[in-house]
Amino acid sequence: DLERDRRALLATLKGEPFRCLAGLSLLLLQLSSCGGSVHLTRGDADALAVAQAAVELVAEGNRPAAVAKLEAAIERYPHSYELRFEFARVASNSRFTAPALDTFELLMAADPDDLDVPRNYARLAIYVGQFVRAKEPIAHLLAAQDPTSEDFAVAASLALALGDSTGATSAAENAIKADAKNASAYHLLGKSILDTGGSESDALAALATALEIDPGLDAARFSYGTLLLQKGSERGQAELARWQASSSLTGPEFTGSKSEERLALARKVSKALPTWSLPWIEIARCQLELGQPRKAEESLAIAFKRAPFTLECYKLSYAAARAQNDSKNAALWLDRWKRARENGPLATGKQ
């Protein structure tokens, strides 16, 4: 829709003048296509090298630099599919969510068979509250030959957001059928059962299963504790206290504190929640900031025992190896992080 793109272009110029070149070049490219499909290409060696460099910057924790590098590269290679896909993924976790959404939309039109695009597109649209925009990519995923458990879970999340509790229950059940270890699916099932006025016992069972699979799933912990409290169970208060302790490691008050203060709090939480990986991940992060990479590796070893496939553990292990000039292990950890990011489990901490 050219009129929509024109309005979006004007909004971009008004709200973020020349601060997000990739979003601007995307809209200009859409306008120049005159309503037809935009031709994107794959395999340009120089563009791929930039995309790889951006991935490494993200692994090092320097997301703003990765966004800037990709913005500049898209100006040079505006038809590179890989650059735009990497930009959309990196920008999804920054303040540039609007151009990220537009980029995912463009990529879907360019290659409808690349299902990673609608998966990322739908998750981001739901996260920023653009529920109507999430409908098309989710419909695209569910129409594919073999929708994944995560595809059904995203559909359940959207259905809940739109007030379709019955649809959410059905999608969550399908997600569990596809993968009985999908903790988020059990959480969504519990919430949808409550929203439809179903059995509180069934909802509690679903939420308890979610936490059994992933003790660090804070949203499920909050739902579980709240429901127990509503039923008059003393355990509800304890569960909410555990949720609050875990949340204390991710809120702005924690992230804005000094490394030493955050380290002390993370150690305190690790004693209160001995089976959780998140406190040890934050301990390792603080130790790296304080120039203690070997201690960080020891903390990460503990975190790995609690959550073997957490993306953040891979990323911090890469940073610890780099800090010790251990190029061999740094390359190994970077490769593991990239493969897990592409195909593997989601992080229980910050991604």
Coordinates of C-alpha atoms in Angstrom, one line a residue:
D1 CA 0.0 0.0 0.0
L2 CA 1.8 3.1 -1.3
E3 CA -0.2 5.5 0.8
R4 CA 0.6 3.6 4.0
D5 CA 4.3 3.6 3.1
R6 CA 4.2 7.3 2.3
R7 CA 2.7 8.0 5.8
A8 CA 5.2 5.7 7.4
L9 CA 8.1 7.5 5.7
L10 CA 6.8 10.8 6.8
A11 CA 6.4 9.5 10.4
T12 CA 10.0 8.2 10.3
L13 CA 11.4 11.5 9.1
K14 CA 9.4 13.4 11.8
G15 CA 10.1 11.1 14.7
E16 CA 13.7 9.9 14.1
P17 CA 15.3 12.2 11.5
F18 CA 18.3 10.4 10.0
R19 CA 18.7 8.3 13.1
C20 CA 17.7 5.0 11.5
L21 CA 18.9 4.9 8.0
A22 CA 17.9 1.2 7.4
G23 CA 14.3 2.0 8.2
L24 CA 14.4 5.0 5.9
S25 CA 16.1 3.1 3.0
L26 CA 13.5 0.3 3.5
L27 CA 10.6 2.6 3.0
L28 CA 12.3 4.3 0.0
L29 CA 12.9 0.9 -1.6
Q30 CA 9.2 0.0 -1.0
L31 CA 8.1 3.3 -2.6
S32 CA 10.4 2.8 -5.6
S33 CA 8.9 -0.6 -6.2
C34 CA 5.6 1.1 -7.3
G35 CA 3.5 -1.4 -5.4
G36 CA 5.1 -4.5 -6.9
S37 CA 7.3 -7.0 -5.1
V38 CA 10.8 -5.9 -4.1
H39 CA 13.6 -7.9 -5.5
L40 CA 16.1 -9.0 -2.9
T41 CA 19.1 -11.2 -3.5
R42 CA 21.2 -13.6 -1.4
G43 CA 24.8 -14.6 -1.4
D44 CA 26.7 -11.4 -1.8
A45 CA 30.1 -12.1 -0.1
D46 CA 30.6 -8.6 1.1
A47 CA 27.1 -8.3 2.5
L48 CA 27.4 -11.7 4.2
A49 CA 30.7 -10.6 5.8
V50 CA 29.0 -7.5 7.3
A51 CA 26.1 -9.6 8.6
Q52 CA 28.6 -12.0 10.2
A53 CA 30.4 -9.0 11.8
A54 CA 27.1 -7.7 13.2
V55 CA 26.3 -11.1 14.7
E56 CA 29.7 -11.1 16.5
L57 CA 29.0 -7.6 17.9
V58 CA 25.7 -8.8 19.3
A59 CA 27.5 -11.8 20.8
E60 CA 29.9 -9.3 22.5
G61 CA 26.9 -7.4 23.9
N62 CA 27.3 -4.4 21.6
R63 CA 23.9 -4.3 20.0
P64 CA 23.9 -0.6 19.1
A65 CA 27.1 -1.0 17.2
A66 CA 25.6 -3.9 15.3
V67 CA 22.5 -1.9 14.4
A68 CA 24.8 1.0 13.1
K69 CA 26.9 -1.4 11.1
L70 CA 23.9 -3.0 9.5
E71 CA 22.3 0.4 8.8
A72 CA 25.4 1.6 6.9
A73 CA 25.7 -1.7 5.0
I74 CA 22.1 -1.6 3.9
E75 CA 22.7 1.8 2.4
R76 CA 25.5 0.1 0.3
Y77 CA 23.7 -3.2 -0.4
P78 CA 20.0 -2.3 -0.3
H79 CA 18.9 -5.5 -2.0
S80 CA 20.7 -7.9 0.3
Y81 CA 18.3 -10.3 1.9
E82 CA 20.7 -11.5 4.6
L83 CA 21.5 -7.9 5.7
R84 CA 17.9 -7.0 6.1
F85 CA 17.0 -10.2 7.9
E86 CA 19.9 -9.6 10.4
F87 CA 19.0 -6.0 10.8
A88 CA 15.4 -6.9 11.6
R89 CA 16.5 -9.5 14.2
V90 CA 19.0 -7.1 15.9
A91 CA 16.7 -4.1 15.8
S92 CA 13.9 -6.2 17.4
N93 CA 15.7 -6.0 20.7
S94 CA 16.4 -2.3 20.4
R95 CA 14.4 0.9 20.2
F96 CA 14.1 0.5 16.4
T97 CA 11.2 -1.9 16.5
A98 CA 9.2 0.0 13.9
P99 CA 11.7 -0.4 11.1
A100 CA 12.3 -4.0 12.2
L101 CA 8.6 -4.8 11.7
D102 CA 8.6 -3.1 8.3
T103 CA 11.7 -5.1 7.3
F104 CA 10.1 -8.4 8.3
E105 CA 7.1 -7.5 6.2
L106 CA 9.3 -6.8 3.2
L107 CA 11.2 -10.1 3.7
M108 CA 8.0 -12.1 3.9
A109 CA 7.0 -10.7 0.5
A110 CA 10.4 -11.4 -0.9
D111 CA 10.6 -15.1 0.2
P112 CA 7.4 -16.6 1.6
D113 CA 9.1 -19.9 2.1
D114 CA 11.5 -18.6 4.7
L115 CA 9.5 -19.4 7.8
D116 CA 12.0 -17.8 10.2
V117 CA 10.8 -14.4 9.0
P118 CA 7.1 -14.8 10.0
R119 CA 8.2 -16.4 13.3
N120 CA 10.3 -13.4 14.2
Y121 CA 7.8 -11.0 12.7
A122 CA 4.9 -12.4 14.8
R123 CA 6.8 -12.5 18.0
L124 CA 7.9 -8.9 17.7
A125 CA 4.4 -7.6 16.6
I126 CA 2.9 -9.2 19.7
Y127 CA 5.7 -7.9 22.0
V128 CA 5.1 -4.3 20.9
G129 CA 1.3 -4.7 21.0
Q130 CA 0.6 -4.6 17.3
F131 CA -1.7 -7.6 17.4
V132 CA -3.5 -7.0 14.1
R133 CA -0.2 -7.0 12.4
A134 CA 0.7 -10.3 13.9
K135 CA -2.3 -12.1 12.3
E136 CA -0.8 -12.5 8.8
P137 CA 2.6 -14.0 9.8
I138 CA 0.9 -16.4 12.2
A139 CA -1.6 -17.5 9.6
H140 CA 1.3 -18.0 7.2
L141 CA 3.1 -20.2 9.8
L142 CA 0.0 -22.3 10.6
A143 CA -0.7 -22.9 6.9
A144 CA 2.8 -24.4 6.4
Q145 CA 3.2 -28.1 6.1
D146 CA 4.5 -28.8 9.6
P147 CA 3.9 -25.9 12.1
T148 CA 6.3 -26.2 15.1
S149 CA 5.3 -26.1 18.7
E150 CA 6.6 -22.6 18.9
D151 CA 4.4 -21.6 16.0
F152 CA 1.3 -22.8 17.9
A153 CA 2.5 -21.1 21.1
V154 CA 2.8 -17.8 19.3
A155 CA -0.7 -18.3 17.9
A156 CA -1.9 -19.0 21.4
S157 CA -0.3 -15.8 22.7
L158 CA -1.9 -13.7 20.0
A159 CA -5.3 -15.3 20.6
L160 CA -5.1 -14.4 24.3
A161 CA -4.1 -10.9 23.5
L162 CA -7.2 -10.6 21.2
G163 CA -9.5 -12.1 23.8
D164 CA -10.0 -15.4 22.0
S165 CA -9.5 -17.7 25.0
T166 CA -11.0 -20.7 23.2
G167 CA -8.6 -20.3 20.3
A168 CA -5.8 -19.8 22.7
T169 CA -6.6 -23.1 24.5
S170 CA -6.7 -25.0 21.2
A171 CA -3.4 -23.5 20.0
A172 CA -1.7 -24.1 23.3
E173 CA -2.8 -27.8 23.3
N174 CA -1.5 -28.1 19.7
A175 CA 1.8 -26.6 20.9
I176 CA 2.0 -29.2 23.6
K177 CA 1.2 -32.1 21.2
A178 CA 4.1 -30.9 19.0
D179 CA 6.5 -30.6 21.9
A180 CA 5.6 -31.8 25.4
K181 CA 8.6 -29.8 26.8
N182 CA 7.4 -26.4 25.7
A183 CA 7.1 -24.6 29.0
S184 CA 5.6 -21.5 27.5
A185 CA 2.8 -23.6 25.9
Y186 CA 1.8 -24.9 29.3
H187 CA 1.8 -21.4 30.7
L188 CA -0.4 -20.2 27.9
L189 CA -2.7 -23.2 28.4
G190 CA -3.1 -22.3 32.1
K191 CA -4.0 -18.7 31.3
S192 CA -6.4 -19.6 28.6
I193 CA -8.2 -22.1 30.9
L194 CA -8.7 -19.4 33.5
D195 CA -9.9 -16.9 30.8
T196 CA -12.6 -19.4 29.6
G197 CA -13.8 -20.0 33.1
G198 CA -12.4 -23.5 33.2
S199 CA -11.2 -25.6 36.1
E200 CA -8.7 -23.8 38.4
S201 CA -7.2 -27.2 39.2
D202 CA -6.5 -27.8 35.5
A203 CA -5.0 -24.3 35.2
L204 CA -2.8 -24.9 38.3
A205 CA -1.6 -28.2 36.8
A206 CA -0.7 -26.6 33.5
L207 CA 1.2 -23.8 35.3
A208 CA 3.0 -26.2 37.6
T209 CA 4.1 -28.2 34.6
A210 CA 5.5 -25.0 33.0
L211 CA 7.6 -24.3 36.0
E212 CA 8.7 -27.9 36.3
I213 CA 10.1 -27.7 32.8
D214 CA 11.5 -24.2 33.2
P215 CA 11.8 -22.9 36.8
G216 CA 13.0 -19.6 35.4
L217 CA 9.8 -18.8 33.5
D218 CA 8.9 -15.7 35.5
A219 CA 5.5 -15.1 33.8
A220 CA 4.3 -18.6 34.7
R221 CA 5.6 -18.1 38.3
F222 CA 3.6 -15.0 38.7
S223 CA 0.4 -16.6 37.3
Y224 CA 0.9 -19.6 39.5
G225 CA 1.5 -17.6 42.6
T226 CA -1.4 -15.3 42.0
L227 CA -3.8 -18.2 41.4
L228 CA -2.6 -20.0 44.5
L229 CA -3.1 -16.8 46.5
Q230 CA -6.6 -16.3 45.2
K231 CA -7.4 -19.9 46.3
G232 CA -6.2 -19.0 49.8
S233 CA -3.1 -21.1 49.7
E234 CA -0.1 -19.9 51.8
R235 CA 2.2 -21.2 49.1
G236 CA 1.0 -18.5 46.8
Q237 CA 2.8 -15.8 48.8
A238 CA 6.0 -17.9 48.7
E239 CA 5.8 -18.3 44.9
L240 CA 5.2 -14.6 44.4
A241 CA 8.2 -13.9 46.6
R242 CA 10.3 -16.1 44.3
W243 CA 9.0 -14.3 41.3
Q244 CA 9.8 -11.0 42.9
A245 CA 13.4 -12.1 43.7
S246 CA 13.9 -13.2 40.1
S247 CA 12.4 -10.0 38.7
S248 CA 14.8 -8.0 40.8
L249 CA 17.6 -9.2 38.5
T250 CA 15.9 -7.9 35.3
G251 CA 14.3 -4.6 36.3
P252 CA 15.7 -1.1 35.6
E253 CA 16.8 -0.6 39.2
F254 CA 19.1 -3.7 38.9
T255 CA 20.4 -3.0 35.3
G256 CA 21.1 0.6 36.2
S257 CA 23.2 -0.2 39.3
K258 CA 26.9 -0.6 39.6
S259 CA 28.6 -3.9 38.9
E260 CA 29.5 -4.5 42.5
E261 CA 26.0 -3.8 43.7
R262 CA 24.4 -6.0 41.1
L263 CA 26.9 -8.8 41.9
A264 CA 25.9 -8.7 45.6
L265 CA 22.2 -8.8 44.8
A266 CA 22.7 -11.6 42.3
R267 CA 24.6 -13.7 44.9
K268 CA 21.8 -13.1 47.4
V269 CA 19.2 -14.2 44.8
S270 CA 21.3 -17.3 43.9
K271 CA 21.0 -18.5 47.6
A272 CA 17.2 -17.8 47.6
L273 CA 16.7 -19.6 44.3
P274 CA 19.4 -22.3 44.2
T275 CA 18.0 -24.2 41.2
W276 CA 17.7 -21.2 38.9
S277 CA 20.3 -20.3 36.3
L278 CA 19.5 -16.6 35.9
P279 CA 21.3 -15.4 39.2
W280 CA 24.5 -17.2 38.1
I281 CA 24.2 -15.7 34.6
E282 CA 24.0 -12.2 36.2
I283 CA 26.9 -13.1 38.5
A284 CA 29.0 -14.0 35.5
R285 CA 28.0 -10.8 33.7
C286 CA 29.1 -8.7 36.6
Q287 CA 32.4 -10.6 37.0
L288 CA 33.2 -9.9 33.4
E289 CA 32.4 -6.2 33.8
L290 CA 34.8 -6.3 36.8
G291 CA 37.6 -7.9 34.8
Q292 CA 37.3 -11.3 36.3
P293 CA 36.8 -13.6 33.3
R294 CA 38.0 -16.8 35.0
K295 CA 35.6 -16.3 37.9
A296 CA 32.9 -15.7 35.3
E297 CA 33.7 -19.0 33.6
E298 CA 33.2 -20.7 37.0
S299 CA 29.9 -19.0 37.5
L300 CA 28.8 -20.0 34.0
A301 CA 29.6 -23.6 34.7
I302 CA 27.1 -23.5 37.5
A303 CA 24.6 -21.8 35.3
F304 CA 25.0 -24.5 32.6
K305 CA 24.2 -27.2 35.1
R306 CA 20.9 -25.5 35.8
A307 CA 20.0 -24.6 32.2
P308 CA 22.4 -26.3 29.7
F309 CA 21.1 -24.6 26.6
T310 CA 20.6 -20.9 27.7
L311 CA 21.7 -18.6 24.9
E312 CA 23.1 -16.0 27.3
C313 CA 25.4 -18.6 28.8
Y314 CA 26.9 -19.2 25.3
K315 CA 27.3 -15.5 24.7
L316 CA 29.0 -14.8 28.0
S317 CA 31.3 -17.8 27.6
Y318 CA 32.4 -16.3 24.3
A319 CA 33.0 -13.0 26.0
A320 CA 35.0 -14.7 28.8
A321 CA 37.2 -16.5 26.3
R322 CA 37.8 -13.3 24.4
A323 CA 38.7 -11.5 27.6
Q324 CA 41.5 -14.1 28.2
N325 CA 42.7 -14.0 24.5
D326 CA 41.6 -17.6 24.1
S327 CA 40.7 -17.4 20.4
K328 CA 40.1 -21.1 20.0
N329 CA 37.5 -21.4 22.7
A330 CA 36.0 -18.0 21.7
A331 CA 35.4 -19.3 18.2
L332 CA 33.8 -22.5 19.7
W333 CA 31.5 -20.6 21.9
L334 CA 30.6 -18.1 19.2
D335 CA 29.7 -21.0 16.9
R336 CA 27.6 -22.6 19.6
W337 CA 25.8 -19.4 20.3
K338 CA 25.1 -18.8 16.6
R339 CA 23.8 -22.3 16.0
A340 CA 21.6 -22.1 19.1
R341 CA 20.3 -18.7 18.1
E342 CA 19.3 -20.0 14.7
N343 CA 17.9 -23.4 15.6
G344 CA 18.0 -24.0 19.3
P345 CA 16.2 -23.3 22.5
L346 CA 15.3 -19.8 23.6
A347 CA 17.2 -18.1 26.4
T348 CA 15.7 -18.1 29.9
G349 CA 17.7 -14.9 30.6
K350 CA 18.2 -11.9 28.4
Q351 CA 18.7 -12.8 24.8

